[in-house]
Amino acid sequence: MGEGNFLVRSRQLFADKGLMAVVVDAPSDRLRAPFLNGFRQTEEHAADLKATIAWARATAKVPVWLVGTSRGTQSAAYAATVLQGADAPDGVVLTATILADDKQRPVPAMPLEQIKVPVLVVHHQQDGCSHCAYSEIPNLMAKLTHTPRSHLITATGGKNQGDACAAFAYHGFNGLEADVVGQMADWILAPAR
């Protein structure tokens, strides 16, 4: 699933920057409708991500960051609000964040003050997806009040093909993958400022 997804198609770029990329797909019991609808903000999903974080830490013996794109930002942000202490990720990256949603809680409506780890937000200024208007980014950034550090990377340009909410529109950083991944990796790997 998700072959065209920005993070999936860029996984080698992360590896080239010295980061181990682990792609988390839908659980085996969520491969049919309704898929992840109604699941991303549940204790069960957080438990899955907690187990994945623990496995990655034990396997690689490095800090583990949760990175989500589009709907995946609802998963990553939710997990970061409920997983605390040793269970929490070491950081969170939200790319093409869901900022408005009439069916599920958008990221800015979550209790983001509960996130106690660094948060990087990456968003395309021309994202045409109705759930991801760049004009809502200041509202998101203002809610990251308890993180040790937070930062916004704004992308511009690239290619815009197909549905505005799909992977090969501005929404998916089409044509900007190497630059965006490079900036993300630099920020993740930078010592705390």
Coordinates of N, CA, C and O in Angstrom, one line a residue:
M1 N 0.8 -1.2 0.0 CA 0.0 0.0 0.0 C 0.9 1.3 0.0 O 2.0 1.2 0.5
G2 N 0.4 2.3 -0.6 CA 1.1 3.6 -0.5 C 2.3 3.8 -1.2 O 3.2 4.6 -0.8
E3 N 2.5 3.0 -2.3 CA 3.8 3.1 -3.1 C 4.1 4.5 -3.5 O 5.3 4.9 -3.5
G4 N 3.2 5.3 -3.8 CA 3.5 6.7 -4.3 C 3.6 7.7 -3.1 O 4.1 8.8 -3.3
N5 N 3.3 7.3 -1.9 CA 3.4 8.1 -0.7 C 4.7 8.8 -0.6 O 5.7 8.1 -0.9
F6 N 4.8 10.1 -0.3 CA 6.0 10.8 -0.2 C 7.1 10.1 0.6 O 8.2 9.9 0.2
L7 N 6.7 9.6 1.8 CA 7.7 9.0 2.7 C 8.1 7.6 2.1 O 9.3 7.2 2.2
V8 N 7.2 6.9 1.6 CA 7.5 5.5 1.0 C 8.5 5.7 -0.2 O 9.5 5.0 -0.2
R9 N 8.1 6.6 -1.1 CA 9.0 6.7 -2.3 C 10.3 7.3 -2.0 O 11.2 7.3 -2.8
S10 N 10.4 8.0 -0.8 CA 11.7 8.7 -0.4 C 12.5 7.9 0.6 O 13.5 8.4 1.0
R11 N 12.1 6.7 0.9 CA 12.8 6.0 1.9 C 14.3 5.8 1.7 O 15.1 5.9 2.6
Q12 N 14.7 5.6 0.4 CA 16.2 5.5 0.2 C 16.9 6.8 0.4 O 18.0 6.8 0.8
L13 N 16.2 7.9 0.1 CA 16.8 9.2 0.4 C 17.1 9.4 1.9 O 18.1 10.0 2.2
F14 N 16.2 8.9 2.7 CA 16.5 9.0 4.2 C 17.7 8.1 4.5 O 18.6 8.5 5.3
A15 N 17.7 6.9 4.0 CA 18.9 6.0 4.2 C 20.2 6.6 3.7 O 21.2 6.5 4.4
D16 N 20.1 7.3 2.6 CA 21.3 8.0 2.1 C 21.8 9.1 3.0 O 23.0 9.4 3.0
K17 N 20.9 9.6 3.8 CA 21.3 10.6 4.8 C 21.7 10.0 6.2 O 21.9 10.7 7.1
G18 N 21.8 8.7 6.2 CA 22.2 8.0 7.5 C 21.1 7.7 8.4 O 21.4 7.4 9.6
L19 N 19.9 7.8 8.0 CA 18.8 7.4 8.8 C 18.2 6.1 8.4 O 18.1 5.8 7.2
M20 N 17.8 5.3 9.4 CA 17.1 4.0 9.1 C 15.7 4.3 8.9 O 15.0 4.9 9.8
A21 N 15.1 3.9 7.7 CA 13.7 4.2 7.5 C 12.9 2.9 7.7 O 13.2 1.9 7.0
V22 N 11.9 2.9 8.5 CA 11.0 1.8 8.8 C 9.7 2.3 8.3 O 9.1 3.2 8.9
V23 N 9.1 1.6 7.3 CA 7.8 2.0 6.8 C 6.7 1.1 7.5 O 6.8 -0.1 7.5
V24 N 5.8 1.8 8.2 CA 4.8 1.2 8.9 C 3.5 1.2 8.1 O 3.0 2.3 7.7
D25 N 3.0 0.1 7.6 CA 1.8 0.0 6.8 C 0.6 -0.3 7.7 O 0.8 -0.4 8.9
A26 N -0.5 -0.4 7.1 CA -1.7 -0.7 7.9 C -1.6 -2.0 8.5 O -1.0 -3.0 7.9
P27 N -2.1 -2.2 9.7 CA -2.1 -3.6 10.3 C -2.9 -4.6 9.4 O -3.8 -4.2 8.7
S28 N -2.6 -5.8 9.6 CA -3.1 -6.9 8.7 C -4.7 -6.9 8.8 O -5.3 -7.3 7.9
D29 N -5.2 -6.5 9.9 CA -6.7 -6.5 10.1 C -7.3 -5.2 9.6 O -8.5 -5.0 9.8
R30 N -6.5 -4.4 8.9 CA -7.0 -3.1 8.4 C -6.7 -2.9 6.9 O -6.6 -1.8 6.4
L31 N -6.6 -4.0 6.2 CA -6.3 -4.0 4.8 C -7.5 -3.9 3.9 O -7.4 -3.9 2.7
R32 N -8.7 -3.9 4.5 CA -10.0 -3.7 3.8 C -10.8 -2.6 4.4 O -10.5 -2.2 5.5
A33 N -11.7 -2.1 3.7 CA -12.6 -1.0 4.2 C -13.1 -1.4 5.5 O -13.5 -2.6 5.8
P34 N -13.1 -0.5 6.5 CA -12.8 0.9 6.3 C -11.4 1.3 6.5 O -11.0 2.5 6.7
F35 N -10.4 0.4 6.3 CA -9.0 0.6 6.4 C -8.7 1.3 7.7 O -9.1 0.8 8.8
L36 N -8.0 2.4 7.7 CA -7.6 3.1 9.0 C -8.6 4.2 9.4 O -8.4 4.8 10.4
N37 N -9.7 4.3 8.7 CA -10.7 5.3 9.1 C -11.2 5.0 10.5 O -11.7 3.9 10.7
G38 N -11.2 6.0 11.3 CA -11.7 5.8 12.7 C -10.7 5.0 13.6 O -11.0 4.8 14.8
F39 N -9.5 4.7 13.1 CA -8.6 3.9 13.8 C -7.3 4.7 14.3 O -6.7 4.3 15.3
R40 N -7.0 5.7 13.5 CA -5.7 6.4 13.8 C -5.6 7.0 15.2 O -4.5 7.2 15.7
Q41 N -6.7 7.4 15.8 CA -6.7 8.0 17.1 C -7.3 7.1 18.1 O -8.3 7.5 18.9
T42 N -6.8 5.9 18.2 CA -7.3 4.9 19.2 C -6.2 4.4 20.0 O -5.0 4.4 19.6
E43 N -6.5 3.8 21.2 CA -5.5 3.2 22.0 C -4.8 2.1 21.3 O -3.6 1.8 21.5
E44 N -5.6 1.3 20.5 CA -5.1 0.2 19.8 C -4.0 0.6 18.8 O -2.9 0.0 18.7
H45 N -4.2 1.7 18.1 CA -3.2 2.2 17.1 C -2.0 2.7 17.9 O -0.9 2.4 17.5
A46 N -2.2 3.4 19.0 CA -1.1 3.9 19.8 C -0.2 2.7 20.3 O 1.0 2.8 20.3
A47 N -0.9 1.6 20.7 CA -0.2 0.5 21.2 C 0.6 -0.2 20.0 O 1.8 -0.6 20.3
D48 N 0.1 -0.2 18.8 CA 0.9 -0.7 17.7 C 2.1 0.2 17.5 O 3.2 -0.4 17.2
L49 N 2.0 1.5 17.5 CA 3.1 2.4 17.3 C 4.1 2.3 18.5 O 5.3 2.3 18.2
K50 N 3.6 2.1 19.7 CA 4.5 1.9 20.8 C 5.4 0.7 20.6 O 6.6 0.7 20.8
A51 N 4.7 -0.4 20.1 CA 5.5 -1.7 19.9 C 6.5 -1.5 18.8 O 7.6 -2.0 18.8
T52 N 6.1 -0.7 17.8 CA 7.0 -0.4 16.6 C 8.2 0.4 17.1 O 9.4 0.1 16.7
I53 N 8.0 1.4 17.9 CA 9.1 2.2 18.5 C 10.0 1.4 19.3 O 11.2 1.5 19.1
A54 N 9.5 0.5 20.2 CA 10.3 -0.3 21.0 C 11.1 -1.3 20.2 O 12.3 -1.5 20.4
W55 N 10.5 -1.9 19.1 CA 11.3 -2.8 18.2 C 12.4 -2.0 17.5 O 13.5 -2.5 17.5
A56 N 12.1 -0.8 17.0 CA 13.1 -0.1 16.3 C 14.3 0.3 17.2 O 15.5 0.2 16.8
R57 N 14.0 0.7 18.4 CA 15.0 1.1 19.4 C 15.9 -0.1 19.7 O 17.1 0.0 19.8
A58 N 15.3 -1.3 19.9 CA 16.0 -2.5 20.3 C 16.9 -3.0 19.1 O 18.0 -3.4 19.3
T59 N 16.3 -2.8 17.9 CA 17.0 -3.3 16.7 C 18.2 -2.4 16.3 O 19.3 -2.9 16.0
A60 N 17.9 -1.1 16.3 CA 18.9 -0.2 15.7 C 19.8 0.5 16.8 O 20.8 1.1 16.5
K61 N 19.2 0.6 18.0 CA 19.9 1.2 19.1 C 20.2 2.7 18.8 O 21.3 3.2 19.1
V62 N 19.2 3.4 18.3 CA 19.3 4.8 17.9 C 18.0 5.4 18.3 O 16.9 4.8 18.5
P63 N 17.9 6.8 18.4 CA 16.6 7.5 18.6 C 15.6 7.1 17.5 O 16.0 7.0 16.3
V64 N 14.4 7.1 17.9 CA 13.3 6.7 16.9 C 12.4 7.9 16.8 O 11.8 8.4 17.8
W65 N 12.2 8.4 15.6 CA 11.3 9.5 15.3 C 10.1 8.9 14.5 O 10.2 8.1 13.7
L66 N 8.9 9.4 14.9 CA 7.7 9.1 14.1 C 7.5 10.2 13.0 O 7.6 11.3 13.3
V67 N 7.4 9.7 11.8 CA 7.2 10.7 10.7 C 5.9 10.3 10.0 O 5.8 9.1 9.6
G68 N 5.0 11.2 9.8 CA 3.8 10.9 9.1 C 3.5 11.9 8.1 O 4.0 13.1 8.2
T69 N 2.9 11.5 7.0 CA 2.5 12.4 5.9 C 1.0 12.3 5.7 O 0.5 11.3 5.7
S70 N 0.4 13.5 5.5 CA -1.0 13.6 5.2 C -1.8 12.9 6.3 O -1.6 13.3 7.5
R71 N -2.6 11.9 6.0 CA -3.4 11.2 7.1 C -2.4 10.6 8.1 O -2.8 10.5 9.3
G72 N -1.2 10.3 7.7 CA -0.3 9.7 8.7 C 0.1 10.7 9.8 O 0.6 10.3 10.9
T73 N -0.1 12.0 9.5 CA 0.2 13.0 10.6 C -0.8 12.8 11.7 O -0.5 13.1 12.9
Q74 N -2.0 12.4 11.4 CA -3.0 12.1 12.5 C -2.5 11.0 13.4 O -2.7 11.0 14.6
S75 N -1.9 10.0 12.8 CA -1.4 8.9 13.5 C -0.2 9.3 14.4 O -0.1 9.0 15.6
A76 N 0.8 10.0 13.7 CA 2.0 10.3 14.4 C 1.7 11.3 15.6 O 2.2 11.2 16.7
A77 N 0.9 12.4 15.3 CA 0.6 13.4 16.3 C -0.2 12.7 17.5 O 0.1 13.0 18.6
Y78 N -1.1 11.9 17.1 CA -1.9 11.3 18.2 C -1.0 10.4 19.1 O -1.1 10.5 20.3
A79 N -0.2 9.6 18.5 CA 0.7 8.8 19.3 C 1.6 9.6 20.2 O 1.8 9.3 21.3
A80 N 2.1 10.7 19.6 CA 3.0 11.6 20.4 C 2.3 12.2 21.6 O 2.9 12.6 22.6
T81 N 0.9 12.4 21.5 CA 0.2 13.0 22.6 C -0.1 12.0 23.7 O -0.3 12.4 24.9
V82 N -0.1 10.7 23.4 CA -0.5 9.7 24.4 C 0.7 8.8 24.9 O 0.6 8.3 26.0
L83 N 1.7 8.7 24.1 CA 2.8 7.9 24.5 C 3.8 8.8 25.2 O 4.3 9.8 24.7
Q84 N 4.1 8.5 26.4 CA 5.0 9.4 27.3 C 6.2 8.6 27.8 O 6.2 7.4 27.8
G85 N 7.2 9.3 28.3 CA 8.4 8.7 28.9 C 9.1 7.8 27.9 O 9.3 8.1 26.7
A86 N 9.5 6.6 28.4 CA 10.2 5.7 27.6 C 9.4 5.2 26.4 O 10.0 4.7 25.4
D87 N 8.1 5.3 26.4 CA 7.3 4.8 25.3 C 7.2 5.8 24.2 O 6.8 5.4 23.1
A88 N 7.5 7.0 24.5 CA 7.3 8.1 23.5 C 8.4 8.0 22.4 O 9.5 7.5 22.6
P89 N 8.1 8.5 21.2 CA 9.1 8.6 20.2 C 10.1 9.7 20.6 O 9.8 10.5 21.5
D90 N 11.3 9.7 20.0 CA 12.3 10.7 20.4 C 12.0 12.0 19.7 O 12.6 13.1 20.1
G91 N 11.1 12.0 18.7 CA 10.8 13.2 18.0 C 9.7 12.9 17.0 O 9.4 11.7 16.8
V92 N 9.0 13.9 16.4 CA 7.9 13.7 15.5 C 8.1 14.7 14.3 O 8.6 15.8 14.5
V93 N 7.9 14.2 13.1 CA 7.9 15.0 11.9 C 6.5 14.9 11.3 O 6.0 13.8 11.0
L94 N 5.9 16.0 11.0 CA 4.6 16.0 10.4 C 4.7 16.7 9.0 O 5.1 17.9 8.9
T95 N 4.5 15.9 8.0 CA 4.6 16.5 6.6 C 3.2 16.5 6.0 O 2.5 15.5 6.0
A96 N 2.9 17.6 5.3 CA 1.5 17.7 4.7 C 0.4 17.4 5.7 O -0.5 16.6 5.5
T97 N 0.5 18.1 6.8 CA -0.4 17.9 8.0 C -1.8 18.1 7.7 O -2.2 19.1 7.0
I98 N -2.7 17.2 8.2 CA -4.1 17.4 8.2 C -4.5 18.5 9.2 O -4.4 18.3 10.4
L99 N -4.9 19.6 8.6 CA -5.1 20.8 9.5 C -6.6 21.1 9.6 O -7.0 21.8 10.5
A100 N -7.5 20.5 8.8 CA -8.9 20.6 8.9 C -9.5 19.3 8.4 O -9.0 18.7 7.5
D101 N -10.5 18.8 9.1 CA -11.1 17.5 8.8 C -12.5 17.5 9.4 O -12.6 17.6 10.7
D102 N -13.5 17.2 8.7 CA -14.9 17.2 9.2 C -15.3 15.7 9.6 O -16.4 15.5 10.2
K103 N -14.4 14.8 9.4 CA -14.7 13.4 9.7 C -13.9 12.8 10.9 O -14.3 12.0 11.7
Q104 N -12.7 13.3 11.0 CA -11.8 12.9 12.1 C -11.1 14.1 12.7 O -10.9 15.1 12.0
R105 N -10.6 14.0 13.9 CA -10.0 15.2 14.5 C -8.7 15.5 13.8 O -7.8 14.7 13.7
P106 N -8.6 16.8 13.3 CA -7.4 17.2 12.6 C -6.3 17.5 13.7 O -6.6 17.6 14.9
V107 N -5.1 17.5 13.2 CA -4.0 17.6 14.1 C -4.0 18.8 15.1 O -3.8 18.7 16.3
P108 N -4.4 20.0 14.6 CA -4.4 21.2 15.5 C -5.5 21.0 16.7 O -5.4 21.7 17.7
A109 N -6.5 20.2 16.5 CA -7.5 20.0 17.5 C -7.1 19.0 18.6 O -7.8 18.8 19.6
M110 N -5.9 18.3 18.4 CA -5.4 17.4 19.4 C -4.8 18.1 20.5 O -4.4 19.3 20.4
P111 N -4.6 17.5 21.7 CA -3.9 18.1 22.8 C -2.4 18.2 22.6 O -1.6 17.4 23.3
L112 N -2.0 19.0 21.7 CA -0.6 19.0 21.3 C 0.4 19.5 22.4 O 1.6 19.2 22.4
E113 N -0.2 20.1 23.4 CA 0.6 20.5 24.6 C 1.2 19.3 25.3 O 2.1 19.4 26.1
Q114 N 0.6 18.1 25.1 CA 1.1 16.9 25.7 C 2.3 16.3 25.0 O 3.0 15.4 25.5
I115 N 2.7 16.9 23.9 CA 3.9 16.4 23.2 C 5.1 17.0 23.8 O 5.3 18.2 23.9
K116 N 6.0 16.2 24.3 CA 7.2 16.6 25.0 C 8.5 16.3 24.3 O 9.6 16.3 24.9
V117 N 8.4 16.1 23.0 CA 9.6 15.8 22.2 C 9.7 16.8 21.1 O 8.7 17.4 20.8
P118 N 10.8 16.9 20.4 CA 10.9 17.8 19.3 C 9.9 17.5 18.2 O 9.6 16.4 17.9
V119 N 9.4 18.6 17.5 CA 8.4 18.4 16.5 C 8.9 19.3 15.3 O 9.1 20.5 15.4
L120 N 9.0 18.6 14.1 CA 9.3 19.3 12.9 C 8.1 19.2 12.0 O 7.5 18.2 11.8
V121 N 7.7 20.4 11.5 CA 6.5 20.5 10.6 C 7.1 20.8 9.2 O 7.8 21.8 9.0
V122 N 6.6 20.0 8.2 CA 7.1 20.3 6.8 C 5.8 20.4 6.0 O 5.0 19.5 6.0
H123 N 5.7 21.5 5.3 CA 4.4 21.8 4.5 C 4.7 22.5 3.3 O 5.6 23.4 3.2
H124 N 4.0 22.2 2.2 CA 4.2 22.9 0.9 C 3.3 24.1 0.9 O 2.1 24.0 1.2
Q125 N 3.8 25.3 0.6 CA 3.1 26.5 0.7 C 1.9 26.5 -0.3 O 0.9 27.2 -0.1
Q126 N 2.0 25.8 -1.4 CA 1.0 25.7 -2.4 C 0.1 24.5 -2.3 O -0.6 24.1 -3.3
D127 N 0.2 23.8 -1.2 CA -0.6 22.6 -1.0 C -2.1 22.9 -1.3 O -2.7 23.7 -0.6
G128 N -2.7 22.3 -2.3 CA -4.1 22.6 -2.6 C -5.1 21.6 -2.0 O -6.3 21.8 -2.3
C129 N -4.7 20.7 -1.2 CA -5.6 19.8 -0.5 C -6.5 20.6 0.5 O -5.9 21.4 1.3
S130 N -7.7 20.4 0.4 CA -8.7 21.2 1.3 C -8.5 20.9 2.8 O -8.9 21.7 3.6
H131 N -7.8 19.8 3.1 CA -7.5 19.5 4.5 C -6.2 20.1 5.0 O -5.9 19.9 6.2
C132 N -5.4 20.7 4.1 CA -4.1 21.1 4.4 C -3.7 22.5 4.0 O -2.6 22.7 3.5
A133 N -4.6 23.4 4.1 CA -4.3 24.8 3.7 C -3.1 25.4 4.5 O -3.2 25.4 5.7
Y134 N -2.2 25.9 3.8 CA -1.0 26.5 4.4 C -1.3 27.6 5.4 O -0.6 27.8 6.4
S135 N -2.4 28.3 5.1 CA -2.8 29.4 5.9 C -3.1 29.0 7.4 O -3.1 29.8 8.3
E136 N -3.3 27.7 7.6 CA -3.6 27.2 8.9 C -2.4 26.7 9.7 O -2.4 26.4 10.9
I137 N -1.2 26.8 9.0 CA 0.0 26.4 9.7 C 0.4 27.2 11.0 O 0.8 26.6 12.0
P138 N 0.2 28.5 11.0 CA 0.5 29.3 12.2 C -0.3 28.8 13.4 O 0.2 28.7 14.5
N139 N -1.6 28.4 13.2 CA -2.4 27.8 14.2 C -1.7 26.5 14.8 O -1.7 26.3 16.0
L140 N -1.3 25.7 13.9 CA -0.6 24.4 14.4 C 0.7 24.8 15.2 O 0.9 24.3 16.3
M141 N 1.5 25.6 14.6 CA 2.8 25.9 15.3 C 2.6 26.6 16.6 O 3.3 26.3 17.6
A142 N 1.5 27.4 16.8 CA 1.3 28.0 18.0 C 0.9 27.1 19.1 O 1.0 27.4 20.3
K143 N 0.4 25.9 18.7 CA 0.0 24.9 19.7 C 1.1 23.9 20.2 O 0.9 23.1 21.1
L144 N 2.3 24.1 19.6 CA 3.4 23.2 20.0 C 4.2 23.9 21.1 O 5.3 24.3 21.0
T145 N 3.5 24.1 22.3 CA 4.0 24.9 23.4 C 4.9 24.2 24.3 O 5.7 24.8 25.1
H146 N 4.9 22.9 24.4 CA 5.7 22.1 25.4 C 6.8 21.3 24.8 O 7.4 20.4 25.4
T147 N 7.0 21.5 23.5 CA 8.1 20.7 22.9 C 9.4 21.4 23.2 O 9.5 22.6 23.3
P148 N 10.5 20.6 23.3 CA 11.8 21.2 23.6 C 12.3 22.1 22.4 O 13.0 23.0 22.6
R149 N 11.9 21.7 21.2 CA 12.1 22.5 20.0 C 11.1 22.1 19.0 O 10.7 21.0 18.9
S150 N 10.8 23.1 18.2 CA 9.9 22.9 17.0 C 10.3 23.8 15.9 O 11.0 24.8 16.1
H151 N 10.0 23.4 14.7 CA 10.5 24.2 13.5 C 9.5 23.9 12.3 O 9.0 22.8 12.2
L152 N 9.4 24.9 11.5 CA 8.6 24.7 10.2 C 9.6 24.8 9.0 O 10.4 25.7 8.9
I153 N 9.5 23.8 8.1 CA 10.1 23.9 6.8 C 9.0 24.1 5.8 O 8.1 23.3 5.7
T154 N 9.1 25.2 5.0 CA 8.1 25.5 4.0 C 8.7 25.2 2.7 O 9.8 25.7 2.3
A155 N 8.0 24.3 1.9 CA 8.5 24.0 0.5 C 7.7 24.8 -0.5 O 6.5 25.2 -0.2
T156 N 8.3 25.1 -1.6 CA 7.7 25.8 -2.7 C 8.1 25.1 -4.0 O 9.2 24.6 -4.1
G157 N 7.3 25.3 -5.0 CA 7.7 24.7 -6.3 C 7.5 23.2 -6.4 O 6.7 22.6 -5.7
G158 N 8.2 22.6 -7.4 CA 8.1 21.2 -7.6 C 7.0 21.0 -8.7 O 6.7 21.9 -9.5
K159 N 6.5 19.8 -8.7 CA 5.5 19.4 -9.7 C 4.1 19.2 -9.1 O 4.0 18.7 -7.9
N160 N 3.1 19.6 -9.8 CA 1.7 19.5 -9.2 C 0.9 18.7 -10.2 O 0.4 19.2 -11.2
Q161 N 0.7 17.4 -10.0 CA 0.0 16.5 -10.9 C -1.1 15.7 -10.2 O -0.9 15.3 -9.1
G162 N -2.3 15.7 -10.8 CA -3.4 14.9 -10.3 C -4.1 15.5 -9.2 O -4.1 16.8 -9.0
D163 N -4.8 14.7 -8.4 CA -5.6 15.2 -7.3 C -4.8 16.0 -6.3 O -3.7 15.6 -5.9
A164 N -5.4 17.1 -5.9 CA -4.6 18.0 -5.0 C -4.3 17.4 -3.6 O -3.3 17.8 -3.0
C165 N -5.0 16.3 -3.2 CA -4.6 15.6 -2.0 C -3.8 14.4 -2.2 O -3.6 13.6 -1.2
A166 N -3.3 14.2 -3.4 CA -2.6 12.9 -3.7 C -1.1 13.1 -3.7 O -0.6 14.2 -3.6
A167 N -0.4 12.0 -3.8 CA 1.0 12.0 -3.6 C 1.9 12.7 -4.6 O 3.0 13.1 -4.3
F168 N 1.3 12.9 -5.8 CA 2.1 13.5 -6.9 C 1.7 15.0 -7.1 O 2.1 15.6 -8.1
A169 N 0.9 15.5 -6.2 CA 0.6 17.0 -6.2 C 1.6 17.7 -5.3 O 2.5 17.0 -4.7
Y170 N 1.5 19.0 -5.2 CA 2.3 19.7 -4.2 C 2.2 19.1 -2.9 O 3.2 19.1 -2.1
H171 N 1.1 18.5 -2.6 CA 0.8 17.9 -1.3 C 1.8 16.8 -0.9 O 2.2 16.6 0.2
G172 N 2.3 16.1 -2.0 CA 3.3 15.1 -1.8 C 4.8 15.5 -2.1 O 5.6 14.6 -2.3
F173 N 5.0 16.8 -2.2 CA 6.4 17.3 -2.4 C 7.0 16.7 -3.7 O 8.2 16.4 -3.7
N174 N 6.2 16.5 -4.7 CA 6.6 15.9 -5.9 C 7.7 16.8 -6.6 O 7.5 18.0 -6.8
G175 N 8.8 16.2 -6.9 CA 9.9 16.9 -7.5 C 10.8 17.5 -6.5 O 11.9 18.1 -6.9
L176 N 10.5 17.5 -5.3 CA 11.3 18.2 -4.2 C 11.8 17.2 -3.2 O 12.3 17.6 -2.2
E177 N 11.6 15.9 -3.5 CA 11.9 14.9 -2.5 C 13.3 15.0 -1.9 O 13.5 15.0 -0.7
A178 N 14.4 15.1 -2.7 CA 15.8 15.1 -2.2 C 16.0 16.4 -1.3 O 16.6 16.3 -0.3
D179 N 15.5 17.5 -1.8 CA 15.7 18.7 -1.0 C 14.9 18.7 0.3 O 15.5 19.0 1.4
V180 N 13.7 18.2 0.3 CA 12.9 18.2 1.5 C 13.4 17.1 2.5 O 13.6 17.4 3.7
V181 N 13.8 16.0 2.0 CA 14.4 14.9 2.9 C 15.7 15.4 3.5 O 16.0 15.2 4.6
G182 N 16.5 16.1 2.7 CA 17.7 16.7 3.1 C 17.5 17.6 4.3 O 18.2 17.6 5.3
Q183 N 16.6 18.5 4.1 CA 16.3 19.5 5.2 C 15.8 18.8 6.5 O 16.1 19.1 7.6
M184 N 14.9 17.8 6.3 CA 14.4 17.0 7.4 C 15.5 16.3 8.1 O 15.6 16.4 9.4
A185 N 16.3 15.6 7.4 CA 17.4 14.9 8.0 C 18.4 15.8 8.8 O 18.8 15.5 9.9
D186 N 18.7 16.9 8.2 CA 19.6 17.9 8.8 C 19.0 18.3 10.2 O 19.7 18.4 11.2
W187 N 17.7 18.6 10.2 CA 17.1 19.1 11.5 C 17.0 17.9 12.5 O 17.3 18.1 13.7
I188 N 16.6 16.7 12.0 CA 16.6 15.6 13.0 C 17.9 15.3 13.6 O 18.0 15.1 14.8
L189 N 19.0 15.3 12.8 CA 20.3 15.0 13.2 C 21.0 16.1 13.9 O 22.1 15.9 14.6
A190 N 20.5 17.3 13.8 CA 21.2 18.5 14.5 C 21.1 18.3 16.0 O 20.0 17.9 16.5
P191 N 22.1 18.7 16.7 CA 22.0 18.7 18.2 C 21.0 19.7 18.6 O 20.7 20.7 17.9
A192 N 20.4 19.4 19.7 CA 19.3 20.4 20.3 C 19.9 21.8 20.4 O 21.0 21.9 20.9
R193 N 19.2 22.7 19.9 CA 19.7 24.1 19.9 C 19.1 24.8 21.1 O 18.1 24.7 21.5

